[in-house]
mmCIF file of C-alpha atoms and ligand atoms in Angstrom:
data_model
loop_
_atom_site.group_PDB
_atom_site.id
_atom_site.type_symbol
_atom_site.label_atom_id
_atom_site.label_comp_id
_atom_site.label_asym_id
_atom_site.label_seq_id
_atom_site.Cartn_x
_atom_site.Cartn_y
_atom_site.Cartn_z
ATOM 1 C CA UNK Y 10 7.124 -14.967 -12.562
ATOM 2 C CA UNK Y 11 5.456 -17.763 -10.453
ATOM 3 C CA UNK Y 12 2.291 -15.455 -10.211
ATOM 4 C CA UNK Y 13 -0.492 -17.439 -10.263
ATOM 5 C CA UNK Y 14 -2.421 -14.354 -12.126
ATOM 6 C CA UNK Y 15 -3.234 -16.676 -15.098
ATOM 7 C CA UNK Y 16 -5.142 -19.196 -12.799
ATOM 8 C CA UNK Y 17 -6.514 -18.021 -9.926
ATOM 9 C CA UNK Y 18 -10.298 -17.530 -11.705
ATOM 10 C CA UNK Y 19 -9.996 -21.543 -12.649
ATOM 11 C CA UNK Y 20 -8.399 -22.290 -8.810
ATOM 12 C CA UNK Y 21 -10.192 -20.125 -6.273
ATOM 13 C CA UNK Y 22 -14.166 -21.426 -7.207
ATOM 14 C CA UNK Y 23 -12.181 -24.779 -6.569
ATOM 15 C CA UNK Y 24 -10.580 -23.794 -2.992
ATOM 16 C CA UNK Y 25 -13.507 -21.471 -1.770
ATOM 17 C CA UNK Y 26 -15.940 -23.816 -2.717
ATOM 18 C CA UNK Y 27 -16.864 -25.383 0.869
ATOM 19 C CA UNK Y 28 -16.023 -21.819 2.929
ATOM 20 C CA UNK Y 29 -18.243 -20.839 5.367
ATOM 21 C CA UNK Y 30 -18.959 -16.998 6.401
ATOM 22 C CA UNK Y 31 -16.434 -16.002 8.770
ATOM 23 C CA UNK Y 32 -13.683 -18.410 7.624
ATOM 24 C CA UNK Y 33 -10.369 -17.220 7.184
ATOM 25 C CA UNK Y 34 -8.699 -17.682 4.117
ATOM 26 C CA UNK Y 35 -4.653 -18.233 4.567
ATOM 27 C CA UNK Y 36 -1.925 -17.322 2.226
ATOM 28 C CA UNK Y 37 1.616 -18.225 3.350
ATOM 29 C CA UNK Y 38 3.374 -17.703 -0.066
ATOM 30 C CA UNK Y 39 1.080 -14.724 -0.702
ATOM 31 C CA UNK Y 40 3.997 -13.130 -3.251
ATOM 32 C CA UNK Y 41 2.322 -10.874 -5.322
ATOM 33 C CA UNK Y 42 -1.151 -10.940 -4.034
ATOM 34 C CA UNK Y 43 -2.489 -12.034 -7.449
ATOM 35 C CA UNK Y 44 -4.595 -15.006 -5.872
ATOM 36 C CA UNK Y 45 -5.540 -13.358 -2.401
ATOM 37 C CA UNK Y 46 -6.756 -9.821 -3.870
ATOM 38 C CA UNK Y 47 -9.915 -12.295 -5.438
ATOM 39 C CA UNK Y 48 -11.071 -13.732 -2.315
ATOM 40 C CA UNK Y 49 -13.443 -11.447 -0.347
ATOM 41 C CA UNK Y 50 -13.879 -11.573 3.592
ATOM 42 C CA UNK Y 51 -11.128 -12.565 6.549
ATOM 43 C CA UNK Y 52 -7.836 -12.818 4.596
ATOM 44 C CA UNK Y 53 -3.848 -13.306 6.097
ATOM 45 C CA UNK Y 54 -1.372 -12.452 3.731
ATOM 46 C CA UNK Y 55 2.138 -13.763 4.877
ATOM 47 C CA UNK Y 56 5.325 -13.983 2.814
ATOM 48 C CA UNK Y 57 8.886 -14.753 4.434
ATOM 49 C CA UNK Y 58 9.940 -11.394 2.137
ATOM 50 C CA UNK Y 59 10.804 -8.410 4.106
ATOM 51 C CA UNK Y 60 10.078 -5.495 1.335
ATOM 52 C CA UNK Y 61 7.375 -7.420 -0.777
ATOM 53 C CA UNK Y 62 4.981 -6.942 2.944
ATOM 54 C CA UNK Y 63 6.874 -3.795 3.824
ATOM 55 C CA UNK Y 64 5.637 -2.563 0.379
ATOM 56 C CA UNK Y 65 1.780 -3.774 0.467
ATOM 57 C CA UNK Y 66 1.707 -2.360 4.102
ATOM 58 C CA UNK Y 67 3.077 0.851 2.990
ATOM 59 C CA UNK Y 68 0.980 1.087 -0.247
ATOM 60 C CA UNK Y 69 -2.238 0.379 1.816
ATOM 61 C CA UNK Y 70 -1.268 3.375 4.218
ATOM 62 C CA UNK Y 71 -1.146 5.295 0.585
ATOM 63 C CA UNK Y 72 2.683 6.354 1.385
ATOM 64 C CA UNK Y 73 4.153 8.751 -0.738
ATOM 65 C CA UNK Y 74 6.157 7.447 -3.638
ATOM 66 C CA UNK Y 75 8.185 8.281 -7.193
ATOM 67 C CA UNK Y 76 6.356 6.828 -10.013
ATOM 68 C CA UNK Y 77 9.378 7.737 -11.680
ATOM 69 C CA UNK Y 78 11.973 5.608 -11.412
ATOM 70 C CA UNK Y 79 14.857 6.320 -13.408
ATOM 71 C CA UNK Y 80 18.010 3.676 -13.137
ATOM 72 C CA UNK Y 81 20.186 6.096 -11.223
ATOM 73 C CA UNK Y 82 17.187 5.970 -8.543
ATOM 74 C CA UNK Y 83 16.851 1.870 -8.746
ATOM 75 C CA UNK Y 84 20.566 2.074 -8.236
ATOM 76 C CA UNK Y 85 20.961 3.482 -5.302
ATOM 77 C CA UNK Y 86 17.577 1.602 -3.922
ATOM 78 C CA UNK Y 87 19.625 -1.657 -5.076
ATOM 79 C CA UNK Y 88 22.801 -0.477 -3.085
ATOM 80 C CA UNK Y 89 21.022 -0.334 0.118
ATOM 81 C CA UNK Y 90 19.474 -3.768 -0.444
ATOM 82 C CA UNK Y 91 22.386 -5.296 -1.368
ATOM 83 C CA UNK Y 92 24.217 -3.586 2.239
ATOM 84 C CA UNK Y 93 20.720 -4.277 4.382
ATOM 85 C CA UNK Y 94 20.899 -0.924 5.461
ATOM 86 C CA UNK Y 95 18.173 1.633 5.442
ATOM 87 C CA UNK Y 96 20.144 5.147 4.965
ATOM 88 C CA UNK Y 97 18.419 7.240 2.011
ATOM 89 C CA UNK Y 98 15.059 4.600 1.993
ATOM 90 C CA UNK Y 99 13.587 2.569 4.290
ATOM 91 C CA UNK Y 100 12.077 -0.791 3.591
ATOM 92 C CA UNK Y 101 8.701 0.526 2.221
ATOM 93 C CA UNK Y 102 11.146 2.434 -0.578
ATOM 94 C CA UNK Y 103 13.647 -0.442 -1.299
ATOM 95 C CA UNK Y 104 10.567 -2.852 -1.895
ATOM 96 C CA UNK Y 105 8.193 -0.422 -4.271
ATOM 97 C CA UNK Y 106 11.696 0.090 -6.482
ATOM 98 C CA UNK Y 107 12.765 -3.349 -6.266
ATOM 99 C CA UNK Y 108 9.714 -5.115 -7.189
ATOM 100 C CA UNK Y 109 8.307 -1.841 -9.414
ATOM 101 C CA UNK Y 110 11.417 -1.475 -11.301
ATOM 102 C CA UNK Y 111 13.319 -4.784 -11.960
ATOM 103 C CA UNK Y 112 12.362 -7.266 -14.835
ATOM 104 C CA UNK Y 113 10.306 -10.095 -14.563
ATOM 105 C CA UNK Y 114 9.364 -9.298 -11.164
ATOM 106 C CA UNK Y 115 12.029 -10.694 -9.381
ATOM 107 C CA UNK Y 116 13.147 -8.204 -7.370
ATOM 108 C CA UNK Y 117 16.868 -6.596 -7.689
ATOM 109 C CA UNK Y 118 18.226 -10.187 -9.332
ATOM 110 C CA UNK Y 119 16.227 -9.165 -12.356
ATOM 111 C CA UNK Y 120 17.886 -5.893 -12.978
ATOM 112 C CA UNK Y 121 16.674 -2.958 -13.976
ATOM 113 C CA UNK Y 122 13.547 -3.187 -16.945
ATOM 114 C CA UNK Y 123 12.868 0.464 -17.681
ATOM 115 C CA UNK Y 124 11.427 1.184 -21.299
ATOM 116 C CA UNK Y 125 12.308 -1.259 -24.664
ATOM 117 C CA UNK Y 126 11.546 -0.952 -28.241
ATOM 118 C CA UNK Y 127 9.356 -3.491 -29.402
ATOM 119 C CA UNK Y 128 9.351 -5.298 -33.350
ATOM 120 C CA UNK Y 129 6.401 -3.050 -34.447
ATOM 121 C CA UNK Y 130 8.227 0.290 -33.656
ATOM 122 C CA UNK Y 131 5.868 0.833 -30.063
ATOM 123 C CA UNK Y 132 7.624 1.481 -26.953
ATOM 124 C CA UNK Y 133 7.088 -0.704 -23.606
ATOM 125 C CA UNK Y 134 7.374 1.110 -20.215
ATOM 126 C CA UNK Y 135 7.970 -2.256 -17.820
ATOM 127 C CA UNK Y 136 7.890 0.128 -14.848
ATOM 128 C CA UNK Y 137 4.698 2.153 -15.638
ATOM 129 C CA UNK Y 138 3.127 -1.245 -16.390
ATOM 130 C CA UNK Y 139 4.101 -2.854 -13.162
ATOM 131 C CA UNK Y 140 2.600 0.092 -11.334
ATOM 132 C CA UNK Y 141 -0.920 0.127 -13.293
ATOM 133 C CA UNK Y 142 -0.983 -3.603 -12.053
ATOM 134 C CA UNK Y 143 -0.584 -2.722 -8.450
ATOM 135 C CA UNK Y 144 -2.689 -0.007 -8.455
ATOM 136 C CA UNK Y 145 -5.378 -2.322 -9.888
ATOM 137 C CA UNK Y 146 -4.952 -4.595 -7.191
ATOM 138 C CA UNK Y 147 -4.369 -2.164 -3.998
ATOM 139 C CA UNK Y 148 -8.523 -1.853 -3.806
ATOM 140 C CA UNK Y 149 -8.624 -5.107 -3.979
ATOM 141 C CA UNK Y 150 -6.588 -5.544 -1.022
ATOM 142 C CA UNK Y 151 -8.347 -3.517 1.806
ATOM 143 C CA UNK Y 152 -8.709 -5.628 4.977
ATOM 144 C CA UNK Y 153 -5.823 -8.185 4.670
ATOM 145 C CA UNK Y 154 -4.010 -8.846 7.443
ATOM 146 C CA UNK Y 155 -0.378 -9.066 6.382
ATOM 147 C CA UNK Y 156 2.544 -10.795 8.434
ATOM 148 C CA UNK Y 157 6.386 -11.585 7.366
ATOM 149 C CA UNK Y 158 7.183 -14.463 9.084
ATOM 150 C CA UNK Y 159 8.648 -18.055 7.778
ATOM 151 C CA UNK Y 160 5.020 -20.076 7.082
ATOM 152 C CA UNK Y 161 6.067 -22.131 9.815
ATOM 153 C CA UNK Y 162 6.058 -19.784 12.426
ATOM 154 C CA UNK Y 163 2.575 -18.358 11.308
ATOM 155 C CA UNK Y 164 -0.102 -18.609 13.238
ATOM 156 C CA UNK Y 165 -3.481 -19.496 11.733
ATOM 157 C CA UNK Y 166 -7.321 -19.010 13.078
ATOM 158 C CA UNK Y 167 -8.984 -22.220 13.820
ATOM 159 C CA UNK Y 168 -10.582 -23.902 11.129
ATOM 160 C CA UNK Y 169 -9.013 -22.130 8.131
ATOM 161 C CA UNK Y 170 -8.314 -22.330 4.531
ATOM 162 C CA UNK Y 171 -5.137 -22.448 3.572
ATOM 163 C CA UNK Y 172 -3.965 -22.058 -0.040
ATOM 164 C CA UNK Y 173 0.144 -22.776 -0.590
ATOM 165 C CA UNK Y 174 1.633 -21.351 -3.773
ATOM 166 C CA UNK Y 175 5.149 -22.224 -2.687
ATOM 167 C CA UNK Y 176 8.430 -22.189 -4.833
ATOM 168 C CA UNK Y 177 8.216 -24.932 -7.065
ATOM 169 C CA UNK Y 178 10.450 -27.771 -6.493
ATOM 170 C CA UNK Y 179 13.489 -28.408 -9.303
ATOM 171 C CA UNK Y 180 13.035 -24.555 -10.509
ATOM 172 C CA UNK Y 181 15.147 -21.668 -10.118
ATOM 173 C CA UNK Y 182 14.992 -19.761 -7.592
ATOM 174 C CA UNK Y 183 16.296 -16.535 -5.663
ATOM 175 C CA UNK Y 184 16.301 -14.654 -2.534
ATOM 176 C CA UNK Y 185 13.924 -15.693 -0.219
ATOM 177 C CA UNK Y 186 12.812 -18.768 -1.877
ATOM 178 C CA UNK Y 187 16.239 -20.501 -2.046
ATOM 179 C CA UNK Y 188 16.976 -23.401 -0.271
ATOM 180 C CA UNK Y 189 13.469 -24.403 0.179
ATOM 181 C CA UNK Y 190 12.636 -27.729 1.803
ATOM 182 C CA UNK Y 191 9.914 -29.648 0.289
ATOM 183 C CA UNK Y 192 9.814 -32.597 2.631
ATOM 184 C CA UNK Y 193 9.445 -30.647 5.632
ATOM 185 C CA UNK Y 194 6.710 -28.314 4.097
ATOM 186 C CA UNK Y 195 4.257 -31.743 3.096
ATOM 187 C CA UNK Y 196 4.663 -32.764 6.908
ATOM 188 C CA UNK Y 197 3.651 -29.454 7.688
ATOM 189 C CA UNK Y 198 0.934 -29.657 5.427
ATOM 190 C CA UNK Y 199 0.049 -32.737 7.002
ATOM 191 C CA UNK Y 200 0.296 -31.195 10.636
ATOM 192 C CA UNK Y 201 -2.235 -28.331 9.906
ATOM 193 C CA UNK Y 202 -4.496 -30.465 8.355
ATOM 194 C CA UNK Y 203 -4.126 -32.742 11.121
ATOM 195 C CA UNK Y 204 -5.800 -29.915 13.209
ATOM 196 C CA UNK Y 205 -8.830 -29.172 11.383
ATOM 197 C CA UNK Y 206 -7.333 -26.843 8.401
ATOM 198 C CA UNK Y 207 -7.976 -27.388 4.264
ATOM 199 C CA UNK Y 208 -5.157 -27.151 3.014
ATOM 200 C CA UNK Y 209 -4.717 -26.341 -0.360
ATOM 201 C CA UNK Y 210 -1.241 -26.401 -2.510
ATOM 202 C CA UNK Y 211 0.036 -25.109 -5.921
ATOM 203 C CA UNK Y 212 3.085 -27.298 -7.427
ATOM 204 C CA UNK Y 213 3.980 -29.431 -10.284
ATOM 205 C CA UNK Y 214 3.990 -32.465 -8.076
ATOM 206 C CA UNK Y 215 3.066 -33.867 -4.820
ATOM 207 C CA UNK Y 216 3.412 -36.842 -2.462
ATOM 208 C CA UNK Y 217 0.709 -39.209 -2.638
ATOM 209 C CA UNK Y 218 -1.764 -38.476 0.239
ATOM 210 C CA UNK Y 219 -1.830 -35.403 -1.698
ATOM 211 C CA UNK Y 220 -4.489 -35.171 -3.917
ATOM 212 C CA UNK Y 221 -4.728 -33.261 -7.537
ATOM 213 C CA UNK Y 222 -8.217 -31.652 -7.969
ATOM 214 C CA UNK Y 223 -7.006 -29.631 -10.915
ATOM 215 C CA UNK Y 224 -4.437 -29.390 -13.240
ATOM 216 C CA UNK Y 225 -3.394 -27.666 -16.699
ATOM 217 C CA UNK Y 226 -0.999 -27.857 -19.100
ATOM 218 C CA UNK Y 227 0.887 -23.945 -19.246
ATOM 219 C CA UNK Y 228 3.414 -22.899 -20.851
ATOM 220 C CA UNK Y 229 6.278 -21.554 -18.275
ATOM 221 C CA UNK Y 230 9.309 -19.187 -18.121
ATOM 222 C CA UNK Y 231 9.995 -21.277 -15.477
ATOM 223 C CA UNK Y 232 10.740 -24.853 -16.837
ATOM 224 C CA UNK Y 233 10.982 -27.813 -14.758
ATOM 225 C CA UNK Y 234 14.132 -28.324 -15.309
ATOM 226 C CA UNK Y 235 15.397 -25.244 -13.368
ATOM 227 C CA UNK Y 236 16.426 -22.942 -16.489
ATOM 228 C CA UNK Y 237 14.707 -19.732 -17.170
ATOM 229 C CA UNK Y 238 13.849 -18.702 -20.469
ATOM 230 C CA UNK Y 239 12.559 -21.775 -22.593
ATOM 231 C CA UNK Y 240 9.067 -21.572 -22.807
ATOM 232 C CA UNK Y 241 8.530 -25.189 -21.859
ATOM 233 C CA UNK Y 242 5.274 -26.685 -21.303
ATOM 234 C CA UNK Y 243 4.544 -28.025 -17.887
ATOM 235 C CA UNK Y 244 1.532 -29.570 -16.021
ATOM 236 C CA UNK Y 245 0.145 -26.987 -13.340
ATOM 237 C CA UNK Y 246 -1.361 -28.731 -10.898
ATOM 238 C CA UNK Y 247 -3.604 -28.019 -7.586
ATOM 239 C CA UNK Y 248 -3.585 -30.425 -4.562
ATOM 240 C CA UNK Y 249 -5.583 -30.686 -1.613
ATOM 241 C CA UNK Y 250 -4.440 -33.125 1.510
ATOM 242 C CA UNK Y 251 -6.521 -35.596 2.310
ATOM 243 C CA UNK Y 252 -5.753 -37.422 6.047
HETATM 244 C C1 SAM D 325 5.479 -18.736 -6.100
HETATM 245 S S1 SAM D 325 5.673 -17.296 -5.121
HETATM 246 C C2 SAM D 325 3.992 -16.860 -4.764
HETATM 247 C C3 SAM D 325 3.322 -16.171 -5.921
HETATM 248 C C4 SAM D 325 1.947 -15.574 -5.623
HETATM 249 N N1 SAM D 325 0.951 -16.588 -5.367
HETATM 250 C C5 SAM D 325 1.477 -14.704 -6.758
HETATM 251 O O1 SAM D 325 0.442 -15.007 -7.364
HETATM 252 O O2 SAM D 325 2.136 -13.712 -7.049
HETATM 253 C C6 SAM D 325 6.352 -17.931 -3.644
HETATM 254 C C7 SAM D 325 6.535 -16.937 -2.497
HETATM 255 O O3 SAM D 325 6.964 -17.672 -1.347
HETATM 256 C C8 SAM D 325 7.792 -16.844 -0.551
HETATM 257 N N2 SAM D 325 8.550 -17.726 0.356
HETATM 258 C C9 SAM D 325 9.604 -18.522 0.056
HETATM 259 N N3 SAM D 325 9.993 -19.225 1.141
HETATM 260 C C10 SAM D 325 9.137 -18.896 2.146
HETATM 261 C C11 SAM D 325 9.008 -19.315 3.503
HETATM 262 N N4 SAM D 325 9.853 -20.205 4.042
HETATM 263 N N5 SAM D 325 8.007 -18.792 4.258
HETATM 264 C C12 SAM D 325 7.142 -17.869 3.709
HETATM 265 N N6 SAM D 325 7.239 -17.416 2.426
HETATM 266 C C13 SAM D 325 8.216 -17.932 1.657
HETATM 267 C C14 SAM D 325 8.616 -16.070 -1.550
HETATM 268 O O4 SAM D 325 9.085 -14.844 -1.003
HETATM 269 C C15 SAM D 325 7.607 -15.870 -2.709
HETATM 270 O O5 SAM D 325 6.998 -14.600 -2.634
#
């Protein structure tokens, strides 16, 4: 959900299109790395998500872990979330079963997803899927530079790219991303660009001095209108500040 999978071939040409060797390209909503693992060269990956960076660090050290994960596992991974305490795993652990074994990749608020039986009599292993994604990725991902810190607080190389793919406003949304404020993310926006940065930003809509440079009609689990599960059609648009 929210992974920008579907669009980053049409996007990236669009927000990589003026880089210059040696640029560093910014992510601070990097999520599930499914824009950042197609862009080559210097690359920060932030997201304000403890165990999503605590996973891709781990994963790109090649730790050890089940691919295996029955629900008496995910249950006991989803305890020690739900406590923030680290007793039986430790942050690497609670993030690879969290966002490798809960449905619709959203974390433990999804619930388990395990195997289901589909209409023409084939059987659909979520959790071995989720894991042939990653693994797809993880080459993908050599070199990024990854930091968990509120966008905010992150500290970005002169001159850089920046590409937001933030929560979208007037949507659902959990964990990390609740209680987002919009306003004070466009005057940072403004702010960065202010100081020599591109800065780049995935949303339905955007304040004015914000201009679209692409956009697309999709059809969403995510409707604008905050409720999960009609597949609504909504206008995906790319902006890029101009000051
Ligand atoms: C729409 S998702 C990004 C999806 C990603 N581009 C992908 O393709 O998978 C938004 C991300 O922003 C993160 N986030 C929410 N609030 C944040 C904040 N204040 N600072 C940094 N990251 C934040 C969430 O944890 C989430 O992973």
């Amino acid at each position: 959900m929210g992974s920008k999978a579907r669009f980053s071939k049409e996007i990236l040409p669009i927000i990589l299109k003026d880089r210059i060797t040696e640029q560093w390209y910014i992510e601070p909503f990097a999520g599930g790395m499914n824009a950042i693992c197609e862009v080559q060269g210097n690359r920060i990956a932030n997201d304000k998500n403890l165990h999503l960076i605590a996973m891709w660090k781990g994963l790109l050290e090649n730790r050890e872990k089940p691919t295996e994960i029955s629900k008496e596992l995910y249950d006991r991974a989803r305890t020690e979330y739900n406590s923030r305490t680290n007793i039986e795993f430790d942050d690497f652990m609670i993030g690879w079963f969290g966002w490798m074994g809960s449905a619709n990749g959203r974390f433990f608020d999804g619930g388990y997803s395990g195997k289901s039986n589909t209409k023409i009599g084939t059987v659909r292993d979520y959790i071995n899927e989720a894991i042939s994604n990653i693994e797809r990725q993880l080459p993908k991902m050599v070199g990024v530079q990854f930091e968990n810190k509120d966008y905010n607080e992150l500290e970005i190389p002169t001159n850089s790219i920046i590409y937001c793919d933030i929560p979208y406003q007037g949507t659902k949304q959990y964990s990390t991303s609740k209680d987002f404020n919009h306003s004070n993310f466009w005057n940072w926006c403004r702010e960065k660009a202010k100081q020599g940065h591109t800065v780049f930003v995935s949303e339905y809509n955007a304040p004015d001095d914000f201009k679209c440079v692409w956009e697309k009609e999709a059809k969403s689990s995510l409707s604008a209108n905050g409720k999960i599960g009609g597949n609504k059609v909504s206008t995906e648009r790319l902006f890029l500040y101009c000051n």
